[in-house]
CSV table of C-alpha atoms in Angstrom, one decimal:
chain,number,residue,atom,x,y,z
A,1,UNK,CA,0.0,0.3,0.1
A,2,UNK,CA,1.4,3.2,-1.0
A,3,UNK,CA,2.0,5.8,1.7
A,4,UNK,CA,0.0,9.3,1.7
A,5,UNK,CA,2.4,12.0,0.9
A,6,UNK,CA,3.1,14.3,3.9
A,7,UNK,CA,0.4,17.0,4.5
A,8,UNK,CA,2.0,20.6,3.3
A,9,UNK,CA,1.4,23.3,6.2
A,10,UNK,CA,2.3,27.0,5.9
A,11,UNK,CA,5.4,27.9,7.5
A,12,UNK,CA,4.9,29.8,10.9
A,13,UNK,CA,5.9,32.8,12.6
A,14,UNK,CA,5.5,34.0,15.9
A,15,UNK,CA,4.7,37.6,16.7
A,16,UNK,CA,6.1,38.5,20.3
A,17,UNK,CA,5.1,41.8,21.8
A,18,UNK,CA,7.5,42.2,25.1
A,19,UNK,CA,6.3,44.8,27.5
A,20,UNK,CA,8.6,45.6,30.7
A,21,UNK,CA,7.9,47.6,33.8
A,22,UNK,CA,10.4,50.0,35.1
A,23,UNK,CA,10.5,49.1,38.6
A,24,UNK,CA,12.0,45.7,39.8
A,25,UNK,CA,10.0,45.0,42.7
A,26,UNK,CA,9.6,41.2,44.0
A,27,UNK,CA,9.4,40.2,40.4
A,28,UNK,CA,5.9,41.9,40.1
A,29,UNK,CA,4.4,43.4,37.0
A,30,UNK,CA,1.8,46.1,37.1
A,31,UNK,CA,-0.7,45.5,34.6
A,32,UNK,CA,-2.4,48.4,35.3
A,33,UNK,CA,0.8,50.4,34.6
A,34,UNK,CA,0.6,53.2,31.6
A,35,UNK,CA,3.9,53.7,31.1
A,36,UNK,CA,5.6,50.5,29.8
A,37,UNK,CA,8.7,49.6,27.9
A,38,UNK,CA,7.2,47.9,24.9
A,39,UNK,CA,8.9,46.2,21.7
A,40,UNK,CA,7.5,44.0,18.9
A,41,UNK,CA,9.7,41.3,17.1
A,42,UNK,CA,8.8,38.5,14.7
A,43,UNK,CA,10.3,35.3,15.1
A,44,UNK,CA,10.9,32.7,12.5
A,45,UNK,CA,13.4,30.2,13.9
A,46,UNK,CA,14.5,29.2,17.4
A,47,UNK,CA,15.6,32.2,19.6
A,48,UNK,CA,16.4,33.4,23.0
A,49,UNK,CA,14.7,36.3,24.6
A,50,UNK,CA,17.0,38.4,26.9
A,51,UNK,CA,16.7,41.6,29.0
A,52,UNK,CA,19.1,44.2,30.0
A,53,UNK,CA,17.7,46.6,32.3
A,54,UNK,CA,14.4,47.5,30.4
A,55,UNK,CA,15.7,46.4,27.1
A,56,UNK,CA,14.4,43.3,25.4
A,57,UNK,CA,15.9,41.5,22.5
A,58,UNK,CA,15.7,38.4,20.6
A,59,UNK,CA,19.0,36.6,19.7
A,60,UNK,CA,19.9,33.4,17.8
A,61,UNK,CA,20.7,30.6,20.3
A,62,UNK,CA,24.2,30.7,19.0
A,63,UNK,CA,24.8,34.3,19.7
A,64,UNK,CA,26.2,35.2,23.3
A,65,UNK,CA,24.0,37.4,25.3
A,66,UNK,CA,25.1,41.0,26.1
A,67,UNK,CA,27.0,41.3,29.4
A,68,UNK,CA,24.7,41.7,32.4
A,69,UNK,CA,21.7,40.7,30.4
A,70,UNK,CA,18.9,38.0,32.1
A,71,UNK,CA,17.8,35.4,29.7
A,72,UNK,CA,14.0,35.1,29.6
A,73,UNK,CA,12.8,32.2,27.8
A,74,UNK,CA,13.6,30.3,24.5
A,75,UNK,CA,11.2,30.0,21.6
A,76,UNK,CA,12.2,26.4,20.2
A,77,UNK,CA,10.8,25.3,16.6
A,78,UNK,CA,10.3,21.7,16.2
A,79,UNK,CA,8.8,20.4,12.9
A,80,UNK,CA,6.9,23.2,11.7
A,81,UNK,CA,5.7,24.3,15.3
A,82,UNK,CA,7.0,26.6,18.1
A,83,UNK,CA,7.3,25.7,21.8
A,84,UNK,CA,8.1,27.9,24.7
A,85,UNK,CA,10.7,26.5,27.4
A,86,UNK,CA,12.6,28.2,30.0
A,87,UNK,CA,16.0,30.0,28.8
A,88,UNK,CA,18.0,27.3,30.2
A,89,UNK,CA,17.7,23.8,32.4
A,90,UNK,CA,19.7,25.4,35.3
A,91,UNK,CA,17.8,26.0,38.3
A,92,UNK,CA,19.0,29.6,38.2
A,93,UNK,CA,17.0,30.1,35.0
A,94,UNK,CA,13.9,32.4,35.3
A,95,UNK,CA,10.4,30.8,36.2
A,96,UNK,CA,8.1,31.1,33.4
A,97,UNK,CA,4.2,32.2,34.5
A,98,UNK,CA,1.4,31.7,32.5
A,99,UNK,CA,-1.0,35.0,32.7
A,100,UNK,CA,-4.4,33.9,33.7
A,101,UNK,CA,-6.2,36.8,32.4
A,102,UNK,CA,-4.9,36.2,28.7
A,103,UNK,CA,-5.7,32.3,28.8
A,104,UNK,CA,-8.6,31.5,26.4
A,105,UNK,CA,-11.3,31.2,26.4
A,106,UNK,CA,-12.5,31.7,30.1
A,107,UNK,CA,-9.6,31.0,32.3
A,108,UNK,CA,-7.2,28.4,33.1
A,109,UNK,CA,-8.3,24.6,33.9
A,110,UNK,CA,-6.3,23.7,37.1
A,111,UNK,CA,-4.8,20.3,38.1
A,112,UNK,CA,-3.5,18.8,41.3
A,113,UNK,CA,0.2,20.3,42.2
A,114,UNK,CA,-0.3,23.3,40.2
A,115,UNK,CA,1.2,26.5,41.4
A,116,UNK,CA,-0.7,29.6,41.7
A,117,UNK,CA,0.9,33.1,42.1
A,118,UNK,CA,-1.4,36.1,42.9
A,119,UNK,CA,0.7,39.4,43.4
A,120,UNK,CA,3.8,38.0,45.5
A,121,UNK,CA,1.7,35.2,47.4
A,122,UNK,CA,1.7,31.7,46.2
A,123,UNK,CA,-0.5,28.5,46.5
A,124,UNK,CA,0.1,24.9,45.8
A,125,UNK,CA,-3.1,22.9,44.6
A,126,UNK,CA,-2.7,19.9,47.1
A,127,UNK,CA,-6.1,18.2,46.0
A,128,UNK,CA,-9.2,18.4,43.8
A,129,UNK,CA,-12.5,16.6,44.2
A,130,UNK,CA,-15.0,16.8,41.6
A,131,UNK,CA,-17.7,14.4,43.1
A,132,UNK,CA,-18.8,12.4,46.1
A,133,UNK,CA,-18.2,9.2,44.3
A,134,UNK,CA,-15.6,6.9,46.4
A,135,UNK,CA,-16.4,9.5,49.3
A,136,UNK,CA,-12.9,10.8,49.2
A,137,UNK,CA,-12.4,13.9,51.9
A,138,UNK,CA,-9.3,16.3,52.4
A,139,UNK,CA,-6.1,14.9,52.9
A,140,UNK,CA,-4.5,17.0,55.4
A,141,UNK,CA,-0.6,16.8,54.2
A,142,UNK,CA,1.7,19.5,53.6
A,143,UNK,CA,4.5,19.4,51.0
A,144,UNK,CA,7.3,18.6,53.7
A,145,UNK,CA,5.0,16.8,56.1
A,146,UNK,CA,6.6,13.8,57.8
A,147,UNK,CA,5.2,10.6,58.9
A,148,UNK,CA,2.9,10.2,61.7
A,149,UNK,CA,3.5,9.1,65.4
A,150,UNK,CA,2.8,6.1,67.3
A,151,UNK,CA,3.1,5.3,71.4
A,152,UNK,CA,6.7,4.4,72.0
A,153,UNK,CA,5.0,1.5,74.3
A,154,UNK,CA,2.3,-0.9,74.1
A,155,UNK,CA,-0.9,0.6,75.9
A,156,UNK,CA,-0.7,-2.2,78.5
A,157,UNK,CA,2.8,-0.7,79.5
A,158,UNK,CA,1.4,2.7,80.1
A,159,UNK,CA,-1.3,2.0,82.6
A,160,UNK,CA,0.3,4.2,85.5
A,161,UNK,CA,1.1,7.0,82.8
A,162,UNK,CA,-0.6,10.3,83.3
A,163,UNK,CA,-1.9,12.5,80.7
A,164,UNK,CA,-0.4,15.8,80.8
A,165,UNK,CA,-3.7,17.2,79.8
A,166,UNK,CA,-6.2,15.8,82.1
A,167,UNK,CA,-3.9,14.3,84.6
A,168,UNK,CA,-5.6,10.7,84.3
A,169,UNK,CA,-3.3,7.4,84.4
A,170,UNK,CA,-3.5,5.2,81.9
A,171,UNK,CA,-5.1,4.7,78.1
A,172,UNK,CA,-8.9,5.0,78.2
A,173,UNK,CA,-11.3,2.7,75.9
A,174,UNK,CA,-10.6,3.7,72.6
A,175,UNK,CA,-8.4,6.9,73.7
A,176,UNK,CA,-5.1,5.8,73.6
A,177,UNK,CA,-2.2,7.6,75.2
A,178,UNK,CA,0.2,8.8,72.2
A,179,UNK,CA,3.7,10.8,72.3
A,180,UNK,CA,3.1,13.6,69.4
A,181,UNK,CA,5.8,15.7,70.0
A,182,UNK,CA,9.4,15.9,71.6
A,183,UNK,CA,8.4,16.3,75.2
A,184,UNK,CA,10.0,13.6,77.5
A,185,UNK,CA,9.4,12.6,81.0
A,186,UNK,CA,6.3,13.1,83.2
A,187,UNK,CA,4.8,15.4,80.2
A,188,UNK,CA,5.4,13.0,77.3
A,189,UNK,CA,2.0,11.6,77.1
A,190,UNK,CA,-1.4,12.7,76.0
A,191,UNK,CA,-4.6,11.0,75.3
A,192,UNK,CA,-5.6,11.3,71.7
A,193,UNK,CA,-9.0,12.4,72.5
A,194,UNK,CA,-7.6,15.2,74.9
A,195,UNK,CA,-5.1,16.4,72.2
A,196,UNK,CA,-7.8,16.4,69.6
A,197,UNK,CA,-10.2,18.5,71.8
A,198,UNK,CA,-7.4,21.2,72.4
A,199,UNK,CA,-6.6,21.4,68.9
A,200,UNK,CA,-10.1,21.7,67.6
A,201,UNK,CA,-10.4,24.7,70.2
A,202,UNK,CA,-7.5,26.5,69.2
A,203,UNK,CA,-8.3,26.0,65.4
A,204,UNK,CA,-11.6,27.1,65.8
A,205,UNK,CA,-12.7,25.0,62.8
A,206,UNK,CA,-15.6,26.3,60.8
A,207,UNK,CA,-19.0,24.9,61.4
A,208,UNK,CA,-20.1,25.9,57.9
A,209,UNK,CA,-22.9,23.8,56.0
A,210,UNK,CA,-20.6,22.7,53.2
A,211,UNK,CA,-17.6,21.7,55.2
A,212,UNK,CA,-15.3,24.4,54.4
A,213,UNK,CA,-12.5,25.2,57.0
A,214,UNK,CA,-9.0,26.5,57.5
A,215,UNK,CA,-6.3,24.1,58.8
A,216,UNK,CA,-2.9,24.9,60.0
A,217,UNK,CA,-0.2,23.1,61.9
A,218,UNK,CA,0.1,23.6,65.7
A,219,UNK,CA,3.4,23.6,67.7
A,220,UNK,CA,3.5,21.9,71.3
A,221,UNK,CA,3.2,25.0,73.8
A,222,UNK,CA,6.1,23.1,75.8
A,223,UNK,CA,8.8,22.1,73.4
A,224,UNK,CA,7.4,23.8,70.1
A,225,UNK,CA,7.7,20.9,68.0
A,226,UNK,CA,4.9,20.7,65.2
A,227,UNK,CA,2.1,18.2,65.9
A,228,UNK,CA,1.8,15.6,63.1
A,229,UNK,CA,-1.1,15.6,60.8
A,230,UNK,CA,-1.6,12.0,61.1
A,231,UNK,CA,-1.0,9.4,64.0
A,232,UNK,CA,-0.5,5.5,63.8
A,233,UNK,CA,-2.5,4.0,66.7
A,234,UNK,CA,-3.1,0.3,66.6
A,235,UNK,CA,-1.4,-0.2,63.4
A,236,UNK,CA,-4.0,2.2,61.7
A,237,UNK,CA,-3.5,5.6,60.6
A,238,UNK,CA,-5.9,8.1,61.6
A,239,UNK,CA,-6.0,12.0,61.4
A,240,UNK,CA,-4.9,13.9,64.5
A,241,UNK,CA,-7.8,16.6,64.2
A,242,UNK,CA,-11.3,15.4,63.4
A,243,UNK,CA,-12.4,18.0,60.6
A,244,UNK,CA,-15.5,18.4,59.1
A,245,UNK,CA,-17.0,16.4,56.4
A,246,UNK,CA,-16.6,18.8,53.3
A,247,UNK,CA,-19.3,18.5,50.5
A,248,UNK,CA,-17.7,18.1,47.0
A,249,UNK,CA,-16.8,19.5,44.6
A,250,UNK,CA,-13.7,20.8,46.8
A,251,UNK,CA,-10.4,22.0,46.4
A,252,UNK,CA,-7.3,22.1,48.8
A,253,UNK,CA,-5.0,24.9,48.6
A,254,UNK,CA,-1.7,25.0,50.7
A,255,UNK,CA,0.0,28.5,51.5
A,256,UNK,CA,3.5,28.3,50.3
A,257,UNK,CA,5.2,30.5,52.8
A,258,UNK,CA,8.1,32.8,51.5
A,259,UNK,CA,9.8,33.3,55.0
A,260,UNK,CA,9.6,32.7,58.4
A,261,UNK,CA,7.6,35.7,59.4
A,262,UNK,CA,4.9,34.1,57.2
A,263,UNK,CA,5.0,30.9,59.2
A,264,UNK,CA,2.0,31.7,61.1
A,265,UNK,CA,-0.2,32.0,57.9
A,266,UNK,CA,0.9,28.5,56.9
A,267,UNK,CA,-2.1,26.2,56.4
A,268,UNK,CA,-4.7,24.5,54.1
A,269,UNK,CA,-7.7,26.1,52.8
A,270,UNK,CA,-10.2,23.4,52.4
A,271,UNK,CA,-13.0,25.2,50.2
A,272,UNK,CA,-16.6,23.5,49.0
A,273,UNK,CA,-17.5,24.9,45.7
A,274,UNK,CA,-20.9,23.1,45.6
A,275,UNK,CA,-22.8,26.2,46.0
A,276,UNK,CA,-20.5,29.1,45.4
A,277,UNK,CA,-17.6,30.7,43.3
A,278,UNK,CA,-14.2,30.7,45.5
A,279,UNK,CA,-13.0,34.2,46.0
A,280,UNK,CA,-9.5,35.2,46.7
A,281,UNK,CA,-8.3,38.5,47.5
A,282,UNK,CA,-7.7,41.2,50.3
A,283,UNK,CA,-11.2,42.2,50.9
A,284,UNK,CA,-13.4,40.8,53.6
A,285,UNK,CA,-15.8,39.4,51.2
A,286,UNK,CA,-13.2,36.7,50.1
A,287,UNK,CA,-13.4,32.9,50.9
A,288,UNK,CA,-9.7,32.9,51.1
A,289,UNK,CA,-8.4,36.3,52.6
A,290,UNK,CA,-4.6,37.5,51.8
A,291,UNK,CA,-3.3,40.4,53.7
A,292,UNK,CA,-0.8,41.6,51.4
A,293,UNK,CA,-0.4,44.9,49.7
A,294,UNK,CA,0.2,43.0,46.4
A,295,UNK,CA,-3.2,41.4,46.5
A,296,UNK,CA,-6.3,43.2,44.9
A,297,UNK,CA,-9.5,43.3,47.1
A,298,UNK,CA,-11.2,40.7,44.6
A,299,UNK,CA,-8.0,39.2,42.9
A,300,UNK,CA,-8.9,36.1,41.5
A,301,UNK,CA,-11.8,33.4,41.4
A,302,UNK,CA,-12.4,29.5,41.0
A,303,UNK,CA,-15.2,27.9,39.8
A,304,UNK,CA,-16.4,24.3,39.2
A,305,UNK,CA,-17.7,24.2,35.6
A,306,UNK,CA,-18.6,21.2,33.6
A,307,UNK,CA,-16.5,18.7,35.6
A,308,UNK,CA,-13.3,21.1,36.2
A,309,UNK,CA,-12.0,23.6,38.5
A,310,UNK,CA,-11.3,26.9,36.5
A,311,UNK,CA,-9.4,29.5,37.6
A,312,UNK,CA,-10.2,33.3,36.7
A,313,UNK,CA,-8.1,36.6,37.1
A,314,UNK,CA,-10.2,39.5,38.1
A,315,UNK,CA,-8.7,42.1,36.4
A,316,UNK,CA,-6.1,42.2,39.4
A,317,UNK,CA,-3.1,44.9,39.6
A,318,UNK,CA,-0.2,42.4,39.8
A,319,UNK,CA,-1.8,39.4,37.9
A,320,UNK,CA,-2.8,35.7,38.6
A,321,UNK,CA,-0.3,33.5,37.3
A,322,UNK,CA,0.2,29.7,37.1
A,323,UNK,CA,3.9,28.2,37.3
A,324,UNK,CA,4.9,26.4,33.9
A,325,UNK,CA,5.9,23.1,34.4
A,326,UNK,CA,7.2,21.8,31.0
A,327,UNK,CA,7.4,23.3,27.7
A,328,UNK,CA,4.4,24.6,25.9
A,329,UNK,CA,3.2,24.4,22.3
A,330,UNK,CA,2.0,27.5,20.7
A,331,UNK,CA,-1.1,26.8,18.9
A,332,UNK,CA,-1.8,28.8,15.7
A,333,UNK,CA,-4.5,31.5,16.3
A,334,UNK,CA,-4.2,32.1,19.8
A,335,UNK,CA,-2.4,34.3,22.1
A,336,UNK,CA,-0.3,33.1,25.1
A,337,UNK,CA,1.3,35.7,27.6
A,338,UNK,CA,4.1,34.4,29.6
A,339,UNK,CA,5.4,36.5,32.5
A,340,UNK,CA,9.3,36.5,33.8
A,341,UNK,CA,9.4,39.1,36.5
A,342,UNK,CA,8.7,42.7,35.6
A,343,UNK,CA,8.5,41.2,31.8
A,344,UNK,CA,5.4,39.9,30.1
A,345,UNK,CA,5.7,38.6,26.6
A,346,UNK,CA,2.5,38.0,24.3
A,347,UNK,CA,3.0,35.3,21.9
A,348,UNK,CA,0.8,35.1,18.7
A,349,UNK,CA,1.7,32.3,15.9
A,350,UNK,CA,0.5,33.1,12.5
A,351,UNK,CA,1.6,32.1,9.1
A,352,UNK,CA,5.1,33.3,7.9
A,353,UNK,CA,4.4,36.2,5.7
A,354,UNK,CA,7.7,36.1,3.9
A,355,UNK,CA,7.4,32.3,3.2
A,356,UNK,CA,6.7,31.4,-0.6
A,357,UNK,CA,6.7,27.7,-0.4
A,358,UNK,CA,5.1,25.3,2.2
A,359,UNK,CA,7.0,22.7,4.3
A,360,UNK,CA,5.8,19.2,5.3
A,361,UNK,CA,4.1,18.3,8.3
A,362,UNK,CA,6.2,15.2,9.6
A,363,UNK,CA,5.2,12.9,12.5
A,364,UNK,CA,7.0,14.0,15.6
A,365,UNK,CA,9.4,11.4,16.7
A,366,UNK,CA,11.9,10.4,19.5
A,367,UNK,CA,12.4,13.4,21.8
A,368,UNK,CA,10.2,15.5,20.0
A,369,UNK,CA,7.2,13.4,20.5
A,370,UNK,CA,7.9,13.4,24.1
A,371,UNK,CA,7.9,17.0,24.5
A,372,UNK,CA,4.5,17.0,22.6
A,373,UNK,CA,3.3,14.5,25.3
A,374,UNK,CA,4.6,16.7,28.0
A,375,UNK,CA,3.2,20.1,26.9
A,376,UNK,CA,1.1,22.3,29.2
A,377,UNK,CA,-2.7,22.4,28.2
């Protein structure tokens, strides 16, 4: 059987519009600024985008960047298509952030482990549960969470041991003595029920009808060690804190703390979207309130639409962004905006106006096929 000839497609070009904010502040870009440094380029082959102060240039991959310039990203041409990738694979390379306000048609579809950035504040999408099928409930786990704790001795050996909260000796029925922190001696053991009651009062867990709440790790008041999220009792792993049952669909967002001064704000936001749209911002009406000057009053929203969690920007001053985890294919006819610090590049693929002929479209093979499977949505 004869093979069909390869399809011919028009040669492509990428129109690149760079916008750079004059200020250099926490890698922010002011989307409301009226005075930006802008430039326009037409890219026909693989190139590297660099910035020196406020001047942005597109250079050939073989051209050495000017002294003192910062590489921003690479445009890679593969088999007639263009991809956006990091300027280099080194960890020091600028992180690429997808600008949500320019993501067609109506926002960014979230997936677990996405990193969301609002102004200079970040969230990690820890869990997404779309339906009640399977009975899934929030996993109270953090990025750096360790294993649970279990009693150092059998419960029979602890019959004369005192609980440091209620001062009663020995484990009670269905209420074992546990060693949840670094305390030793007479204050080492606590009844699981006593500790749960103390933590519940300290957290003030929400009594919302849909089961939404905020959970944060608490330290022991004596040794200052953080209590674990789960404990192991009788060979079974069980939550240390009894939390409300959350009505699906729900989302779990973890605050990504920037420094030790923000440690008190670390925690998990468990929000049900069963009867509402999740609002994130600085205003009192926000479901997740962020007290930071880079956050707008109503900065962004997350809605559940047709089985998916959709992140939308609300025309915020410093933007709503999603970290790019892998190379992204630029689709013809659509605009993608990428932020790298105080520079935003708007990328639009169009037919190459200077091309007189067409080039064959060949199937992706080898490493190119792997890049295709790994591309962002």
